[in-house]
């Protein structure tokens, strides 16, 4: 996969820090910010993350979606993507970096795969990257396609393929 555009859902403290490193590393970084708080919008702007409006727009030219949100929202987010995916031929890869139970991850992967969406399981250990030191948390990923995320390490991120 040739990664050019990356979506961050949701660009809070961790997400916007990761998004900033990706943006500074030369990637186009977007987020569907419809209904999000003024704080989230401000963090996104400061990180170079482009607001693309609603969730459906994640299917327009996005290569991967990094899901970085409250764990109780992670499965619902995947299910929303699955519902929206039937309208689009483009199928971005979902990278779930949330602290969800293994059984929840398996359900999310099965639902995503059934809709033609590739699902990569992962998790984040550490705090958000902050300027100027930009120390990245470790982003552990596993499953088919996880090796393709290692190219993002050129931005200063620390993806580890298990």
Coordinates of N, CA, C and O in Angstrom, one line a residue:
X1 N 0.9 -1.2 0.0 CA 0.0 0.0 0.0 C 0.9 1.2 0.0 O 1.8 1.3 0.8
X2 N 0.6 2.2 -0.8 CA 1.3 3.4 -0.9 C 0.5 4.4 -0.1 O -0.6 4.9 -0.5
X3 N 0.9 4.7 1.1 CA 0.2 5.6 2.1 C 0.5 7.1 1.8 O 1.7 7.5 1.8
X4 N -0.5 7.8 1.5 CA -0.4 9.3 1.2 C -1.3 10.1 2.2 O -0.9 11.1 2.6
X5 N -2.5 9.6 2.4 CA -3.5 10.3 3.2 C -3.9 9.4 4.4 O -4.3 8.3 4.2
X6 N -3.8 10.0 5.6 CA -4.1 9.3 6.8 C -5.1 10.1 7.6 O -5.0 11.3 7.8
X7 N -6.2 9.4 8.0 CA -7.2 10.0 8.9 C -6.9 9.7 10.3 O -6.5 8.5 10.7
X8 N -7.1 10.6 11.2 CA -7.0 10.4 12.6 C -8.4 10.6 13.2 O -9.0 11.7 13.1
X9 N -8.9 9.6 13.8 CA -10.2 9.6 14.5 C -10.0 9.1 15.9 O -9.8 7.9 16.0
X10 N -9.8 9.9 16.8 CA -10.2 11.3 16.9 C -9.0 12.1 17.5 O -8.2 11.6 18.3
X11 N -8.8 13.3 17.0 CA -7.6 14.0 17.3 C -7.7 14.8 18.6 O -7.6 16.0 18.7
X12 N -7.7 14.0 19.7 CA -7.6 14.6 21.0 C -6.2 14.7 21.4 O -5.3 15.0 20.5
X13 N -5.9 14.6 22.7 CA -4.5 14.8 23.1 C -3.5 13.8 22.4 O -2.5 14.3 21.9
X14 N -3.8 12.6 22.4 CA -2.9 11.6 21.7 C -3.0 11.7 20.2 O -2.0 11.8 19.5
X15 N -4.2 11.7 19.7 CA -4.4 11.7 18.2 C -3.8 12.9 17.5 O -3.2 12.8 16.4
X16 N -4.0 14.1 18.1 CA -3.5 15.3 17.4 C -1.9 15.3 17.4 O -1.3 15.8 16.5
X17 N -1.3 14.8 18.5 CA 0.1 14.7 18.6 C 0.7 13.7 17.5 O 1.7 14.0 16.8
X18 N 0.0 12.6 17.3 CA 0.4 11.6 16.3 C 0.2 12.2 14.9 O 1.0 12.2 14.0
X19 N -1.0 12.9 14.8 CA -1.3 13.6 13.5 C -0.3 14.6 13.1 O 0.1 14.8 12.0
X20 N 0.2 15.4 14.1 CA 1.2 16.4 13.9 C 2.5 15.8 13.3 O 3.1 16.3 12.4
X21 N 2.9 14.7 13.9 CA 4.2 14.1 13.5 C 4.0 13.6 12.0 O 4.9 13.7 11.2
X22 N 2.8 13.0 11.7 CA 2.6 12.6 10.4 C 2.5 13.7 9.4 O 3.1 13.7 8.3
X23 N 1.9 14.8 9.8 CA 1.8 16.0 8.9 C 3.2 16.6 8.7 O 3.6 16.9 7.5
X24 N 4.0 16.7 9.7 CA 5.3 17.2 9.6 C 6.2 16.3 8.8 O 7.2 16.7 8.2
X25 N 5.9 15.0 8.8 CA 6.6 14.0 8.0 C 6.2 14.0 6.5 O 6.7 13.1 5.8
X26 N 5.3 14.9 6.1 CA 4.9 15.0 4.7 C 3.6 14.3 4.3 O 3.3 14.3 3.1
X27 N 2.9 13.7 5.2 CA 1.6 13.1 4.9 C 0.5 14.1 5.0 O 0.5 15.0 5.7
X28 N -0.5 13.8 4.2 CA -1.8 14.6 4.3 C -2.6 13.9 5.4 O -2.8 12.7 5.4
X29 N -2.9 14.7 6.4 CA -3.6 14.2 7.6 C -5.0 14.8 7.7 O -5.1 16.1 7.6
X30 N -6.0 14.0 7.8 CA -7.4 14.5 7.8 C -8.2 13.9 9.0 O -7.7 13.0 9.6
X31 N -9.3 14.5 9.3 CA -10.2 14.0 10.3 C -11.6 14.5 10.1 O -11.8 15.6 9.6
X32 N -12.6 13.6 10.3 CA -14.0 14.0 10.2 C -14.4 14.6 11.5 O -14.7 13.9 12.5
X33 N -14.5 15.9 11.5 CA -14.7 16.6 12.8 C -16.1 17.1 13.0 O -16.4 17.8 14.0
X34 N -17.0 16.7 12.2 CA -18.4 17.0 12.3 C -18.9 16.6 13.7 O -18.7 15.5 14.2
X35 N -19.5 17.6 14.5 CA -20.0 17.4 15.8 C -18.9 17.3 16.9 O -19.3 17.1 18.0
X36 N -17.7 17.6 16.6 CA -16.6 17.6 17.6 C -16.5 19.0 18.3 O -17.0 20.0 17.8
X37 N -15.9 19.0 19.4 CA -15.8 20.2 20.2 C -14.8 21.2 19.6 O -14.0 20.9 18.7
X38 N -15.0 22.5 20.1 CA -14.1 23.5 19.6 C -12.6 23.2 20.0 O -11.7 23.5 19.2
X39 N -12.4 22.6 21.1 CA -11.1 22.2 21.6 C -10.5 21.2 20.6 O -9.3 21.3 20.2
X40 N -11.2 20.2 20.2 CA -10.7 19.2 19.2 C -10.4 19.9 17.9 O -9.4 19.6 17.3
X41 N -11.2 20.8 17.5 CA -11.0 21.5 16.2 C -9.7 22.3 16.3 O -8.9 22.4 15.3
X42 N -9.5 23.0 17.4 CA -8.3 23.8 17.6 C -7.1 22.9 17.6 O -6.1 23.2 17.0
X43 N -7.1 21.8 18.4 CA -6.0 20.9 18.4 C -5.6 20.4 17.0 O -4.5 20.3 16.6
X44 N -6.7 20.1 16.2 CA -6.5 19.6 14.8 C -5.8 20.7 14.0 O -4.9 20.4 13.2
X45 N -6.3 21.9 14.0 CA -5.7 23.0 13.2 C -4.3 23.2 13.6 O -3.4 23.3 12.7
X46 N -4.0 23.2 14.9 CA -2.6 23.4 15.3 C -1.7 22.2 14.8 O -0.5 22.5 14.7
X47 N -2.2 21.1 14.6 CA -1.4 19.9 14.2 C -1.3 19.8 12.7 O -0.7 18.9 12.2
X48 N -2.0 20.6 12.0 CA -2.0 20.5 10.5 C -3.0 19.5 10.0 O -2.9 19.0 8.8
X49 N -4.0 19.1 10.8 CA -5.0 18.1 10.4 C -6.2 18.8 9.8 O -6.7 19.7 10.3
X50 N -6.5 18.4 8.6 CA -7.6 19.0 7.8 C -8.9 18.4 8.2 O -9.1 17.2 8.2
X51 N -9.9 19.3 8.4 CA -11.3 18.9 8.7 C -12.0 18.5 7.4 O -12.1 19.3 6.5
X52 N -12.4 17.3 7.3 CA -13.1 16.8 6.1 C -14.6 16.7 6.3 O -15.3 16.1 5.5
X53 N -15.1 17.1 7.4 CA -16.6 17.1 7.7 C -17.0 15.8 8.3 O -16.7 15.5 9.5
X54 N -17.8 15.1 7.6 CA -18.5 13.9 8.2 C -17.7 12.6 7.9 O -16.8 12.5 7.1
X55 N -18.1 11.5 8.6 CA -17.5 10.2 8.6 C -17.5 9.7 7.1 O -16.5 9.0 6.7
X56 N -18.5 9.9 6.4 CA -18.6 9.4 5.0 C -17.4 9.9 4.2 O -16.9 9.2 3.2
X57 N -16.9 11.0 4.5 CA -15.7 11.6 3.7 C -14.4 10.8 4.0 O -13.4 11.1 3.3
X58 N -14.4 9.9 5.0 CA -13.2 9.1 5.2 C -13.0 8.1 4.1 O -11.9 7.5 4.0
X59 N -14.0 8.0 3.2 CA -13.9 7.0 2.1 C -13.4 7.7 0.8 O -13.3 7.1 -0.2
X60 N -13.1 9.0 0.9 CA -12.7 9.8 -0.3 C -11.2 10.0 -0.2 O -10.7 11.1 0.3
X61 N -10.4 9.1 -0.7 CA -9.0 9.3 -0.9 C -8.2 9.0 0.4 O -7.0 9.4 0.4
X62 N -8.8 8.5 1.4 CA -8.0 8.2 2.6 C -7.5 6.7 2.5 O -8.2 5.8 2.2
X63 N -6.2 6.6 2.8 CA -5.6 5.3 2.7 C -5.7 4.5 4.0 O -6.0 3.3 3.9
X64 N -5.4 5.1 5.1 CA -5.6 4.4 6.4 C -6.3 5.4 7.4 O -6.2 6.6 7.3
X65 N -7.0 4.8 8.3 CA -7.7 5.5 9.4 C -7.1 5.0 10.7 O -7.2 3.8 11.0
X66 N -6.5 5.9 11.4 CA -6.0 5.5 12.8 C -7.1 5.9 13.8 O -7.4 7.0 14.0
X67 N -7.6 4.8 14.4 CA -8.7 5.0 15.4 C -8.0 5.1 16.7 O -7.4 4.2 17.3
X68 N -8.1 6.4 17.2 CA -7.5 6.7 18.5 C -8.6 7.4 19.3 O -8.7 8.6 19.2
X69 N -9.3 6.7 20.1 CA -10.5 7.2 20.8 C -10.7 6.5 22.1 O -10.0 5.5 22.4
X70 N -11.7 6.9 22.8 CA -12.1 6.2 24.0 C -12.5 4.8 23.6 O -13.2 4.5 22.7
X71 N -12.0 3.8 24.4 CA -12.2 2.4 24.1 C -13.7 2.0 23.9 O -14.1 1.2 23.1
X72 N -14.6 2.7 24.7 CA -16.0 2.3 24.6 C -16.7 2.8 23.3 O -17.8 2.5 23.0
X73 N -16.0 3.6 22.5 CA -16.5 4.1 21.3 C -15.9 3.4 20.1 O -16.3 3.6 18.9
X74 N -14.8 2.6 20.3 CA -14.1 2.0 19.2 C -14.9 1.0 18.3 O -14.9 1.1 17.1
X75 N -15.7 0.1 18.9 CA -16.5 -0.8 18.1 C -17.6 -0.1 17.4 O -17.8 -0.3 16.2
X76 N -18.2 0.9 18.0 CA -19.3 1.7 17.4 C -18.7 2.4 16.2 O -19.4 2.5 15.1
X77 N -17.5 2.9 16.3 CA -16.8 3.6 15.1 C -16.6 2.7 14.0 O -17.0 3.0 12.8
X78 N -16.1 1.5 14.2 CA -16.0 0.5 13.2 C -17.3 0.1 12.5 O -17.4 0.1 11.3
X79 N -18.3 0.0 13.3 CA -19.7 -0.3 12.8 C -20.2 0.8 12.0 O -20.9 0.6 10.9
X80 N -19.9 2.0 12.3 CA -20.3 3.2 11.5 C -19.6 3.2 10.2 O -20.2 3.4 9.1
X81 N -18.3 2.9 10.2 CA -17.6 2.8 8.9 C -18.1 1.7 8.1 O -18.3 1.8 6.8
X82 N -18.5 0.5 8.7 CA -19.0 -0.6 7.9 C -20.3 -0.2 7.2 O -20.5 -0.4 6.0
X83 N -21.2 0.5 7.9 CA -22.5 1.0 7.4 C -22.2 1.9 6.2 O -22.9 1.9 5.2
X84 N -21.3 2.8 6.4 CA -21.0 3.8 5.3 C -20.3 3.2 4.1 O -20.4 3.7 3.0
X85 N -19.5 2.1 4.3 CA -18.7 1.6 3.3 C -19.4 1.1 2.1 O -18.9 1.1 1.0
X86 N -20.7 0.7 2.2 CA -21.4 0.1 1.1 C -21.6 1.2 0.0 O -21.9 0.8 -1.1
X87 N -21.5 2.4 0.3 CA -21.7 3.5 -0.7 C -20.5 3.8 -1.5 O -20.6 4.6 -2.4
X88 N -19.3 3.3 -1.1 CA -18.1 3.7 -1.7 C -17.3 2.5 -2.2 O -17.3 1.4 -1.6
X89 N -16.6 2.7 -3.3 CA -15.7 1.7 -3.8 C -14.3 1.7 -3.1 O -13.7 0.7 -3.0
X90 N -13.9 2.9 -2.6 CA -12.7 3.0 -1.9 C -12.8 2.4 -0.5 O -13.8 2.6 0.2
X91 N -11.9 1.6 -0.1 CA -11.9 0.9 1.2 C -10.6 1.2 2.0 O -9.6 0.5 1.8
X92 N -10.6 2.2 2.8 CA -9.4 2.5 3.6 C -9.2 1.4 4.7 O -10.1 0.6 5.0
X93 N -7.9 1.2 5.1 CA -7.6 0.3 6.1 C -7.8 0.9 7.5 O -7.4 2.1 7.7
X94 N -8.4 0.2 8.4 CA -8.7 0.7 9.7 C -7.6 0.1 10.6 O -7.3 -1.1 10.7
X95 N -6.9 1.0 11.4 CA -5.9 0.6 12.3 C -6.4 1.0 13.7 O -6.5 2.2 14.1
X96 N -6.9 0.0 14.5 CA -7.5 0.3 15.8 C -6.4 0.3 16.8 O -5.7 -0.7 17.1
X97 N -6.1 1.5 17.4 CA -5.1 1.7 18.4 C -5.6 1.9 19.8 O -5.0 2.5 20.6
X98 N -6.8 1.4 20.0 CA -7.5 1.6 21.2 C -7.3 0.5 22.2 O -7.1 -0.6 21.8
X99 N -7.5 0.8 23.5 CA -7.3 -0.2 24.5 C -8.6 -1.0 24.7 O -9.4 -0.8 25.6
X100 N -8.9 -1.9 23.7 CA -10.1 -2.7 23.7 C -9.8 -4.1 24.1 O -8.6 -4.6 23.9
X101 N -10.8 -4.8 24.6 CA -10.6 -6.2 24.9 C -10.3 -7.1 23.6 O -10.8 -6.7 22.5
X102 N -9.5 -8.1 23.7 CA -9.3 -9.0 22.5 C -10.6 -9.4 21.9 O -10.6 -9.5 20.6
X103 N -11.6 -9.8 22.6 CA -12.9 -10.2 22.0 C -13.5 -9.1 21.2 O -14.1 -9.3 20.2
X104 N -13.4 -7.9 21.7 CA -14.0 -6.7 21.0 C -13.2 -6.5 19.7 O -13.8 -6.2 18.7
X105 N -11.9 -6.7 19.8 CA -11.1 -6.5 18.6 C -11.4 -7.6 17.5 O -11.5 -7.3 16.3
X106 N -11.7 -8.8 17.9 CA -12.1 -9.8 17.0 C -13.4 -9.5 16.4 O -13.6 -9.7 15.1
X107 N -14.4 -9.0 17.1 CA -15.7 -8.6 16.6 C -15.5 -7.5 15.6 O -16.0 -7.5 14.5
X108 N -14.7 -6.5 15.9 CA -14.5 -5.3 15.0 C -13.8 -5.8 13.7 O -14.2 -5.4 12.7
X109 N -12.8 -6.7 13.9 CA -12.1 -7.2 12.7 C -13.0 -8.0 11.8 O -13.0 -7.8 10.5
X110 N -13.9 -8.8 12.4 CA -14.8 -9.6 11.6 C -15.8 -8.7 10.8 O -16.1 -8.9 9.6
X111 N -16.3 -7.7 11.5 CA -17.3 -6.8 10.9 C -16.7 -6.0 9.8 O -17.2 -5.8 8.7
X112 N -15.5 -5.5 10.1 CA -14.7 -4.7 9.1 C -14.4 -5.5 7.8 O -14.7 -5.1 6.7
X113 N -13.9 -6.7 8.1 CA -13.5 -7.6 6.9 C -14.7 -8.0 6.1 O -14.6 -8.1 4.9
X114 N -15.9 -8.2 6.8 CA -17.1 -8.6 6.0 C -17.5 -7.5 5.1 O -18.2 -7.8 4.1
X115 N -17.1 -6.2 5.3 CA -17.5 -5.1 4.5 C -16.4 -4.8 3.5 O -16.4 -3.7 2.8
X116 N -15.3 -5.6 3.5 CA -14.2 -5.3 2.6 C -13.2 -4.3 3.1 O -12.3 -3.8 2.4
X117 N -13.3 -4.0 4.4 CA -12.3 -3.1 5.0 C -11.3 -3.9 5.7 O -11.6 -4.8 6.5
X118 N -10.0 -3.6 5.4 CA -8.9 -4.3 6.1 C -8.8 -3.7 7.5 O -8.9 -2.5 7.7
X119 N -8.6 -4.6 8.5 CA -8.5 -4.2 9.9 C -7.2 -4.6 10.5 O -6.8 -5.8 10.4
X120 N -6.5 -3.7 11.1 CA -5.2 -4.0 11.8 C -5.4 -3.6 13.2 O -5.8 -2.5 13.6
X121 N -5.1 -4.6 14.1 CA -5.3 -4.4 15.5 C -4.0 -3.8 16.1 O -2.9 -4.1 15.6
X122 N -4.2 -3.0 17.1 CA -3.0 -2.3 17.7 C -3.3 -1.8 19.1 O -4.4 -1.9 19.6
X123 N -2.3 -1.1 19.6 CA -2.4 -0.4 20.9 C -1.3 0.6 21.1 O -0.3 0.5 20.4
X124 N -1.5 1.5 22.0 CA -0.5 2.6 22.2 C -0.1 2.5 23.6 O -0.9 2.4 24.6
X125 N 1.3 2.5 23.8 CA 1.9 2.5 25.1 C 2.7 3.8 25.2 O 3.6 4.0 24.5
X126 N 2.4 4.6 26.2 CA 3.1 5.9 26.4 C 2.2 7.1 26.2 O 1.0 7.0 25.8
X127 N 2.8 8.3 26.5 CA 2.1 9.5 26.3 C 2.2 10.1 24.9 O 2.9 9.6 24.1
X128 N 1.4 11.1 24.7 CA 1.4 11.7 23.3 C 2.7 12.4 23.0 O 3.4 12.9 23.9
X129 N 3.1 12.4 21.7 CA 4.3 13.1 21.4 C 4.1 14.6 21.5 O 3.0 15.2 21.2
X130 N 5.1 15.3 22.1 CA 5.0 16.8 22.3 C 6.2 17.4 21.7 O 7.3 16.9 21.9
X131 N 6.0 18.6 21.1 CA 7.2 19.4 20.6 C 7.9 20.0 21.8 O 7.3 20.2 22.8
X132 N 9.2 20.2 21.8 CA 10.0 19.9 20.6 C 10.7 18.6 20.6 O 11.2 18.1 19.6
X133 N 10.6 17.8 21.7 CA 11.3 16.5 21.7 C 10.6 15.4 20.9 O 11.3 14.5 20.4
X134 N 9.3 15.5 20.7 CA 8.6 14.6 19.8 C 8.8 13.1 20.1 O 8.7 12.3 19.2
X135 N 9.0 12.8 21.3 CA 9.2 11.3 21.6 C 7.8 10.7 21.4 O 6.8 11.0 22.0
X136 N 7.9 9.6 20.6 CA 6.6 8.9 20.2 C 6.3 7.8 21.3 O 7.3 7.2 21.7
X137 N 5.1 7.6 21.5 CA 4.7 6.4 22.3 C 5.0 5.2 21.3 O 5.1 5.4 20.1
X138 N 5.0 4.0 21.9 CA 5.1 2.9 21.0 C 3.7 2.5 20.5 O 2.7 2.5 21.3
X139 N 3.6 2.2 19.2 CA 2.4 1.9 18.6 C 2.5 0.4 18.1 O 3.1 0.2 17.1
X140 N 2.0 -0.5 18.9 CA 2.1 -1.9 18.6 C 1.0 -2.3 17.7 O -0.2 -2.0 18.0
X141 N 1.3 -3.0 16.6 CA 0.3 -3.4 15.6 C 0.5 -4.9 15.3 O 1.6 -5.4 15.4
X142 N -0.5 -5.6 14.8 CA -0.4 -7.0 14.4 C -1.5 -7.3 13.4 O -2.5 -6.7 13.3
X143 N -1.2 -8.3 12.6 CA -2.1 -8.8 11.7 C -1.7 -8.5 10.2 O -0.7 -7.8 10.0
X144 N -2.5 -9.0 9.3 CA -2.2 -8.8 7.9 C -2.1 -7.3 7.5 O -3.0 -6.5 7.9
X145 N -1.1 -6.9 6.9 CA -0.9 -5.5 6.5 C -0.1 -4.6 7.6 O 0.2 -3.5 7.3
X146 N 0.1 -5.2 8.8 CA 0.7 -4.4 9.8 C 2.1 -3.9 9.4 O 2.6 -2.8 9.7
X147 N 2.8 -4.8 8.6 CA 4.2 -4.4 8.2 C 4.2 -3.2 7.3 O 5.2 -2.4 7.3
X148 N 3.1 -2.9 6.6 CA 3.1 -1.7 5.8 C 3.1 -0.4 6.6 O 3.5 0.7 6.1
X149 N 2.7 -0.4 7.9 CA 2.7 0.7 8.7 C 4.1 1.2 9.1 O 4.3 2.3 9.6
X150 N 5.1 0.3 9.0 CA 6.5 0.6 9.4 C 7.1 1.8 8.7 O 7.9 2.5 9.2
X151 N 6.6 2.1 7.4 CA 7.0 3.2 6.7 C 6.7 4.5 7.4 O 7.4 5.5 7.2
X152 N 5.7 4.5 8.3 CA 5.4 5.7 9.0 C 6.4 6.1 10.1 O 6.4 7.2 10.6
X153 N 7.3 5.1 10.4 CA 8.3 5.4 11.4 C 9.3 6.5 11.0 O 10.0 7.1 11.8
X154 N 9.3 6.8 9.7 CA 10.2 7.8 9.2 C 9.8 9.2 9.7 O 10.6 10.1 9.6
X155 N 8.6 9.3 10.2 CA 8.1 10.6 10.7 C 8.5 10.8 12.2 O 8.2 11.9 12.7
X156 N 9.1 9.8 12.8 CA 9.4 9.9 14.2 C 8.5 9.1 15.1 O 8.7 8.9 16.3
X157 N 7.4 8.5 14.4 CA 6.6 7.6 15.2 C 7.3 6.3 15.5 O 8.4 6.0 14.8
X158 N 6.8 5.5 16.4 CA 7.5 4.2 16.7 C 6.5 3.0 16.6 O 6.1 2.5 17.7
X159 N 6.1 2.7 15.4 CA 5.3 1.5 15.2 C 6.1 0.3 15.4 O 7.3 0.2 14.9
X160 N 5.6 -0.7 16.0 CA 6.2 -2.0 16.2 C 5.3 -3.1 15.7 O 4.2 -3.2 16.2
X161 N 5.7 -3.9 14.8 CA 4.9 -5.0 14.2 C 5.1 -6.3 15.1 O 6.2 -6.8 15.2
X162 N 4.0 -6.7 15.7 CA 4.1 -7.9 16.5 C 3.8 -9.2 15.6 O 3.9 -10.3 16.1

